[in-house]
Amino acid sequence: MIKLETERLIIRDNIESDLQELYKLTSSSLEMKYMRSTKIETLEEAVENLRESIEESKKEKRTKYYFAIISKENGDYIGAIGYAVEETSPNGKLVDLGYFIKHEYWNKGIVTEAGKRLIEYAFMEDNVSKIEAGCLMINEKSENVMIKLGMKKEGELRKHQYHENEWKDRLLYGILYEEWEKNFVHF
């Protein structure tokens, strides 16, 4: 089991007792407003998602690193963060980062704090060479997280994602190991 820590957070592999909190979060129209492909409708879907995450955490060669974000202060389940391996080469992995948290924790730097620690893990311990992420252009809070994580804007996809009955633009961000090492590693 992977367990990472920050000043305020524990970032760990999912466990069975996360089910109810994961279900409440991923079935919420508010928290999942911009994550329609991740939003679920039924408890059965949450059970299947959690089962897949737990099974993946036991594999020697993982392709999905999905973690719960837990408050150190009170043990509350805050949300989720993780990445999926998109491509593997002898020079490292390309991964896609994603995150979502409960609305009561918005605007507190939680995702940025968790993201910085997860990026450190990816680059230092998991042979990742590039991390990419994206969001709808109208999701300024998510874009700001990517910027705070040191990611650079790599593109705009025009009318790329169907959301709330219209096609909307999507932004792409990325960070290379070399950029992170130069700007963010402090030994």
PDB file of C-alpha atoms in Angstrom:
ATOM      1  CA  MET A   1       0.000   0.000   0.000  1.00  0.00           C
ATOM      2  CA  ILE A   2       1.259   3.430  -0.933  1.00  0.00           C
ATOM      3  CA  LYS A   3       0.913   6.059   1.781  1.00  0.00           C
ATOM      4  CA  LEU A   4       2.231   9.576   1.263  1.00  0.00           C
ATOM      5  CA  GLU A   5       2.074  12.440   3.752  1.00  0.00           C
ATOM      6  CA  THR A   6       2.124  16.221   3.748  1.00  0.00           C
ATOM      7  CA  GLU A   7       1.764  18.695   6.577  1.00  0.00           C
ATOM      8  CA  ARG A   8      -2.043  18.353   6.613  1.00  0.00           C
ATOM      9  CA  LEU A   9      -2.800  15.269   4.548  1.00  0.00           C
ATOM     10  CA  ILE A  10      -2.452  11.539   4.151  1.00  0.00           C
ATOM     11  CA  ILE A  11      -2.598  10.389   0.536  1.00  0.00           C
ATOM     12  CA  ARG A  12      -3.072   6.647   0.384  1.00  0.00           C
ATOM     13  CA  ASP A  13      -4.402   3.792  -1.689  1.00  0.00           C
ATOM     14  CA  ASN A  14      -8.133   3.310  -1.386  1.00  0.00           C
ATOM     15  CA  ILE A  15      -9.507   0.838   1.147  1.00  0.00           C
ATOM     16  CA  GLU A  16     -12.922  -0.800   1.496  1.00  0.00           C
ATOM     17  CA  SER A  17     -14.078   1.607   4.219  1.00  0.00           C
ATOM     18  CA  ASP A  18     -13.801   4.510   1.709  1.00  0.00           C
ATOM     19  CA  LEU A  19     -16.899   3.266  -0.122  1.00  0.00           C
ATOM     20  CA  GLN A  20     -19.611   5.517   1.328  1.00  0.00           C
ATOM     21  CA  GLU A  21     -17.531   8.705   1.149  1.00  0.00           C
ATOM     22  CA  LEU A  22     -16.322   7.893  -2.361  1.00  0.00           C
ATOM     23  CA  TYR A  23     -19.902   7.225  -3.428  1.00  0.00           C
ATOM     24  CA  LYS A  24     -21.193  10.508  -1.944  1.00  0.00           C
ATOM     25  CA  LEU A  25     -18.417  12.452  -3.662  1.00  0.00           C
ATOM     26  CA  THR A  26     -18.483  10.831  -7.096  1.00  0.00           C
ATOM     27  CA  SER A  27     -22.283  10.889  -7.313  1.00  0.00           C
ATOM     28  CA  SER A  28     -22.513  14.585  -6.392  1.00  0.00           C
ATOM     29  CA  SER A  29     -23.575  16.952  -9.164  1.00  0.00           C
ATOM     30  CA  LEU A  30     -21.765  19.833  -7.434  1.00  0.00           C
ATOM     31  CA  GLU A  31     -18.349  18.247  -6.942  1.00  0.00           C
ATOM     32  CA  MET A  32     -18.454  16.372 -10.230  1.00  0.00           C
ATOM     33  CA  LYS A  33     -19.783  19.267 -12.314  1.00  0.00           C
ATOM     34  CA  TYR A  34     -16.726  19.263 -14.587  1.00  0.00           C
ATOM     35  CA  MET A  35     -15.993  15.536 -14.285  1.00  0.00           C
ATOM     36  CA  ARG A  36     -18.965  14.042 -16.122  1.00  0.00           C
ATOM     37  CA  SER A  37     -17.025  10.989 -17.270  1.00  0.00           C
ATOM     38  CA  THR A  38     -16.124  10.211 -13.641  1.00  0.00           C
ATOM     39  CA  LYS A  39     -19.527  10.977 -12.118  1.00  0.00           C
ATOM     40  CA  ILE A  40     -21.525   7.915 -11.140  1.00  0.00           C
ATOM     41  CA  GLU A  41     -25.197   7.326 -10.435  1.00  0.00           C
ATOM     42  CA  THR A  42     -25.402   4.153  -8.336  1.00  0.00           C
ATOM     43  CA  LEU A  43     -23.766   2.579  -5.320  1.00  0.00           C
ATOM     44  CA  GLU A  44     -22.972  -0.438  -7.504  1.00  0.00           C
ATOM     45  CA  GLU A  45     -20.824   1.782  -9.744  1.00  0.00           C
ATOM     46  CA  ALA A  46     -18.963   3.042  -6.664  1.00  0.00           C
ATOM     47  CA  VAL A  47     -18.402  -0.542  -5.494  1.00  0.00           C
ATOM     48  CA  GLU A  48     -16.974  -1.452  -8.919  1.00  0.00           C
ATOM     49  CA  ASN A  49     -14.727   1.654  -9.045  1.00  0.00           C
ATOM     50  CA  LEU A  50     -13.417   0.984  -5.544  1.00  0.00           C
ATOM     51  CA  ARG A  51     -12.867  -2.712  -6.318  1.00  0.00           C
ATOM     52  CA  GLU A  52     -10.874  -1.798  -9.431  1.00  0.00           C
ATOM     53  CA  SER A  53      -8.778   0.698  -7.474  1.00  0.00           C
ATOM     54  CA  ILE A  54      -8.012  -1.782  -4.702  1.00  0.00           C
ATOM     55  CA  GLU A  55      -7.141  -4.551  -7.182  1.00  0.00           C
ATOM     56  CA  GLU A  56      -4.880  -2.190  -9.110  1.00  0.00           C
ATOM     57  CA  SER A  57      -3.063  -1.204  -5.891  1.00  0.00           C
ATOM     58  CA  LYS A  58      -2.024  -4.834  -5.417  1.00  0.00           C
ATOM     59  CA  LYS A  59      -0.440  -5.209  -8.861  1.00  0.00           C
ATOM     60  CA  GLU A  60       3.307  -5.180  -9.238  1.00  0.00           C
ATOM     61  CA  LYS A  61       3.090  -3.204 -12.499  1.00  0.00           C
ATOM     62  CA  ARG A  62       0.337  -0.726 -11.829  1.00  0.00           C
ATOM     63  CA  THR A  63      -1.194   1.450 -14.510  1.00  0.00           C
ATOM     64  CA  LYS A  64      -3.593   3.299 -12.207  1.00  0.00           C
ATOM     65  CA  TYR A  65      -2.590   5.114  -9.046  1.00  0.00           C
ATOM     66  CA  TYR A  66      -5.849   6.246  -7.440  1.00  0.00           C
ATOM     67  CA  PHE A  67      -5.581   7.610  -3.915  1.00  0.00           C
ATOM     68  CA  ALA A  68      -7.828   8.884  -1.155  1.00  0.00           C
ATOM     69  CA  ILE A  69      -6.984  12.248   0.406  1.00  0.00           C
ATOM     70  CA  ILE A  70      -7.444  12.099   4.184  1.00  0.00           C
ATOM     71  CA  SER A  71      -7.213  14.909   6.750  1.00  0.00           C
ATOM     72  CA  LYS A  72      -4.487  14.335   9.343  1.00  0.00           C
ATOM     73  CA  GLU A  73      -6.363  16.587  11.745  1.00  0.00           C
ATOM     74  CA  ASN A  74      -9.618  14.630  11.974  1.00  0.00           C
ATOM     75  CA  GLY A  75      -9.327  11.599   9.661  1.00  0.00           C
ATOM     76  CA  ASP A  76     -11.993  12.914   7.276  1.00  0.00           C
ATOM     77  CA  TYR A  77     -12.123  11.632   3.721  1.00  0.00           C
ATOM     78  CA  ILE A  78     -11.543  14.815   1.674  1.00  0.00           C
ATOM     79  CA  GLY A  79     -11.434  13.516  -1.870  1.00  0.00           C
ATOM     80  CA  ALA A  80      -9.347  11.720  -4.432  1.00  0.00           C
ATOM     81  CA  ILE A  81      -6.238  12.304  -6.507  1.00  0.00           C
ATOM     82  CA  GLY A  82      -4.263  10.080  -8.786  1.00  0.00           C
ATOM     83  CA  TYR A  83      -2.874   9.320 -12.170  1.00  0.00           C
ATOM     84  CA  ALA A  84      -3.170   6.773 -14.927  1.00  0.00           C
ATOM     85  CA  VAL A  85      -0.231   5.603 -17.020  1.00  0.00           C
ATOM     86  CA  GLU A  86      -0.860   6.564 -20.637  1.00  0.00           C
ATOM     87  CA  GLU A  87       2.419   5.307 -22.097  1.00  0.00           C
ATOM     88  CA  THR A  88       5.576   3.579 -20.875  1.00  0.00           C
ATOM     89  CA  SER A  89       9.047   3.733 -22.381  1.00  0.00           C
ATOM     90  CA  PRO A  90      12.595   2.889 -21.260  1.00  0.00           C
ATOM     91  CA  ASN A  91      12.940   6.619 -20.482  1.00  0.00           C
ATOM     92  CA  GLY A  92       9.949   6.798 -18.175  1.00  0.00           C
ATOM     93  CA  LYS A  93       6.185   6.989 -18.059  1.00  0.00           C
ATOM     94  CA  LEU A  94       3.690   9.517 -19.373  1.00  0.00           C
ATOM     95  CA  VAL A  95       0.811   9.852 -16.907  1.00  0.00           C
ATOM     96  CA  ASP A  96      -2.493  11.725 -16.753  1.00  0.00           C
ATOM     97  CA  LEU A  97      -3.277  13.433 -13.428  1.00  0.00           C
ATOM     98  CA  GLY A  98      -6.781  13.910 -12.023  1.00  0.00           C
ATOM     99  CA  TYR A  99      -8.335  15.128  -8.773  1.00  0.00           C
ATOM    100  CA  PHE A 100     -11.622  16.034  -7.096  1.00  0.00           C
ATOM    101  CA  ILE A 101     -12.532  16.909  -3.512  1.00  0.00           C
ATOM    102  CA  LYS A 102     -15.567  17.684  -1.377  1.00  0.00           C
ATOM    103  CA  HIS A 103     -16.821  21.248  -1.817  1.00  0.00           C
ATOM    104  CA  GLU A 104     -16.338  22.123   1.855  1.00  0.00           C
ATOM    105  CA  TYR A 105     -12.589  21.749   1.266  1.00  0.00           C
ATOM    106  CA  TRP A 106     -12.442  23.943  -1.848  1.00  0.00           C
ATOM    107  CA  ASN A 107     -10.170  27.018  -1.791  1.00  0.00           C
ATOM    108  CA  LYS A 108      -7.980  25.712   1.042  1.00  0.00           C
ATOM    109  CA  GLY A 109      -4.978  24.575  -1.000  1.00  0.00           C
ATOM    110  CA  ILE A 110      -5.777  20.891  -0.428  1.00  0.00           C
ATOM    111  CA  VAL A 111      -5.476  19.752  -4.055  1.00  0.00           C
ATOM    112  CA  THR A 112      -2.300  21.784  -4.561  1.00  0.00           C
ATOM    113  CA  GLU A 113      -0.737  20.285  -1.422  1.00  0.00           C
ATOM    114  CA  ALA A 114      -1.751  16.741  -2.380  1.00  0.00           C
ATOM    115  CA  GLY A 115      -0.731  17.322  -5.998  1.00  0.00           C
ATOM    116  CA  LYS A 116       2.761  18.508  -5.103  1.00  0.00           C
ATOM    117  CA  ARG A 117       3.343  15.415  -2.994  1.00  0.00           C
ATOM    118  CA  LEU A 118       1.954  13.083  -5.640  1.00  0.00           C
ATOM    119  CA  ILE A 119       4.099  14.706  -8.337  1.00  0.00           C
ATOM    120  CA  GLU A 120       7.149  14.248  -6.131  1.00  0.00           C
ATOM    121  CA  TYR A 121       6.256  10.568  -5.719  1.00  0.00           C
ATOM    122  CA  ALA A 122       5.671  10.108  -9.462  1.00  0.00           C
ATOM    123  CA  PHE A 123       8.971  11.669 -10.489  1.00  0.00           C
ATOM    124  CA  MET A 124      11.158  10.362  -7.660  1.00  0.00           C
ATOM    125  CA  GLU A 125       9.735   6.891  -7.054  1.00  0.00           C
ATOM    126  CA  ASP A 126       7.698   5.787 -10.079  1.00  0.00           C
ATOM    127  CA  ASN A 127       9.921   6.614 -13.076  1.00  0.00           C
ATOM    128  CA  VAL A 128       7.502   9.168 -14.503  1.00  0.00           C
ATOM    129  CA  SER A 129       9.005  11.498 -17.094  1.00  0.00           C
ATOM    130  CA  LYS A 130       5.929  13.649 -17.836  1.00  0.00           C
ATOM    131  CA  ILE A 131       2.670  14.425 -16.082  1.00  0.00           C
ATOM    132  CA  GLU A 132      -0.221  15.880 -18.021  1.00  0.00           C
ATOM    133  CA  ALA A 133      -3.621  17.136 -16.925  1.00  0.00           C
ATOM    134  CA  GLY A 134      -6.535  19.005 -18.410  1.00  0.00           C
ATOM    135  CA  CYS A 135      -9.769  20.785 -17.649  1.00  0.00           C
ATOM    136  CA  LEU A 136     -12.560  22.684 -19.308  1.00  0.00           C
ATOM    137  CA  MET A 137     -11.525  26.275 -19.979  1.00  0.00           C
ATOM    138  CA  ILE A 138     -14.376  27.531 -17.797  1.00  0.00           C
ATOM    139  CA  ASN A 139     -13.016  25.574 -14.795  1.00  0.00           C
ATOM    140  CA  GLU A 140     -10.612  28.297 -13.677  1.00  0.00           C
ATOM    141  CA  LYS A 141     -10.050  26.756 -10.225  1.00  0.00           C
ATOM    142  CA  SER A 142      -8.713  23.546 -11.731  1.00  0.00           C
ATOM    143  CA  GLU A 143      -6.540  25.493 -14.160  1.00  0.00           C
ATOM    144  CA  ASN A 144      -5.112  27.462 -11.231  1.00  0.00           C
ATOM    145  CA  VAL A 145      -4.223  24.212  -9.446  1.00  0.00           C
ATOM    146  CA  MET A 146      -2.299  23.026 -12.500  1.00  0.00           C
ATOM    147  CA  ILE A 147      -0.413  26.325 -12.650  1.00  0.00           C
ATOM    148  CA  LYS A 148       0.408  26.136  -8.909  1.00  0.00           C
ATOM    149  CA  LEU A 149       1.728  22.614  -9.494  1.00  0.00           C
ATOM    150  CA  GLY A 150       4.250  24.067 -11.954  1.00  0.00           C
ATOM    151  CA  MET A 151       2.519  22.768 -15.045  1.00  0.00           C
ATOM    152  CA  LYS A 152       2.733  24.676 -18.309  1.00  0.00           C
ATOM    153  CA  LYS A 153      -0.101  25.219 -20.716  1.00  0.00           C
ATOM    154  CA  GLU A 154       0.425  23.000 -23.746  1.00  0.00           C
ATOM    155  CA  GLY A 155      -2.736  23.545 -25.693  1.00  0.00           C
ATOM    156  CA  GLU A 156      -6.353  24.508 -26.137  1.00  0.00           C
ATOM    157  CA  LEU A 157      -8.780  22.126 -27.733  1.00  0.00           C
ATOM    158  CA  ARG A 158     -11.631  24.118 -29.231  1.00  0.00           C
ATOM    159  CA  LYS A 159     -15.168  22.856 -28.670  1.00  0.00           C
ATOM    160  CA  HIS A 160     -13.681  19.575 -27.525  1.00  0.00           C
ATOM    161  CA  GLN A 161     -15.923  18.415 -24.688  1.00  0.00           C
ATOM    162  CA  TYR A 162     -19.698  18.299 -24.535  1.00  0.00           C
ATOM    163  CA  HIS A 163     -20.797  19.785 -21.213  1.00  0.00           C
ATOM    164  CA  GLU A 164     -24.142  21.183 -20.073  1.00  0.00           C
ATOM    165  CA  ASN A 165     -25.694  20.936 -23.539  1.00  0.00           C
ATOM    166  CA  GLU A 166     -22.913  22.635 -25.476  1.00  0.00           C
ATOM    167  CA  TRP A 167     -19.430  22.001 -26.808  1.00  0.00           C
ATOM    168  CA  LYS A 168     -16.762  23.674 -24.666  1.00  0.00           C
ATOM    169  CA  ASP A 169     -13.057  24.339 -24.972  1.00  0.00           C
ATOM    170  CA  ARG A 170     -10.590  22.186 -23.037  1.00  0.00           C
ATOM    171  CA  LEU A 171      -7.133  23.155 -21.768  1.00  0.00           C
ATOM    172  CA  LEU A 172      -4.107  20.861 -21.628  1.00  0.00           C
ATOM    173  CA  TYR A 173      -1.230  21.291 -19.159  1.00  0.00           C
ATOM    174  CA  GLY A 174       1.936  19.318 -18.516  1.00  0.00           C
ATOM    175  CA  ILE A 175       5.141  19.199 -16.531  1.00  0.00           C
ATOM    176  CA  LEU A 176       8.346  17.381 -17.432  1.00  0.00           C
ATOM    177  CA  TYR A 177      10.630  15.754 -14.902  1.00  0.00           C
ATOM    178  CA  GLU A 178      13.453  18.133 -15.881  1.00  0.00           C
ATOM    179  CA  GLU A 179      11.272  21.197 -15.234  1.00  0.00           C
ATOM    180  CA  TRP A 180      10.122  19.870 -11.885  1.00  0.00           C
ATOM    181  CA  GLU A 181      13.644  18.918 -10.838  1.00  0.00           C
ATOM    182  CA  LYS A 182      14.986  22.355 -11.736  1.00  0.00           C
ATOM    183  CA  ASN A 183      12.218  24.365 -10.087  1.00  0.00           C
ATOM    184  CA  PHE A 184      10.665  22.296  -7.328  1.00  0.00           C
ATOM    185  CA  VAL A 185      13.157  19.938  -5.737  1.00  0.00           C
ATOM    186  CA  HIS A 186      14.745  21.396  -2.624  1.00  0.00           C
ATOM    187  CA  PHE A 187      17.239  19.128  -0.872  1.00  0.00           C
TER     188      PHE A 187
END
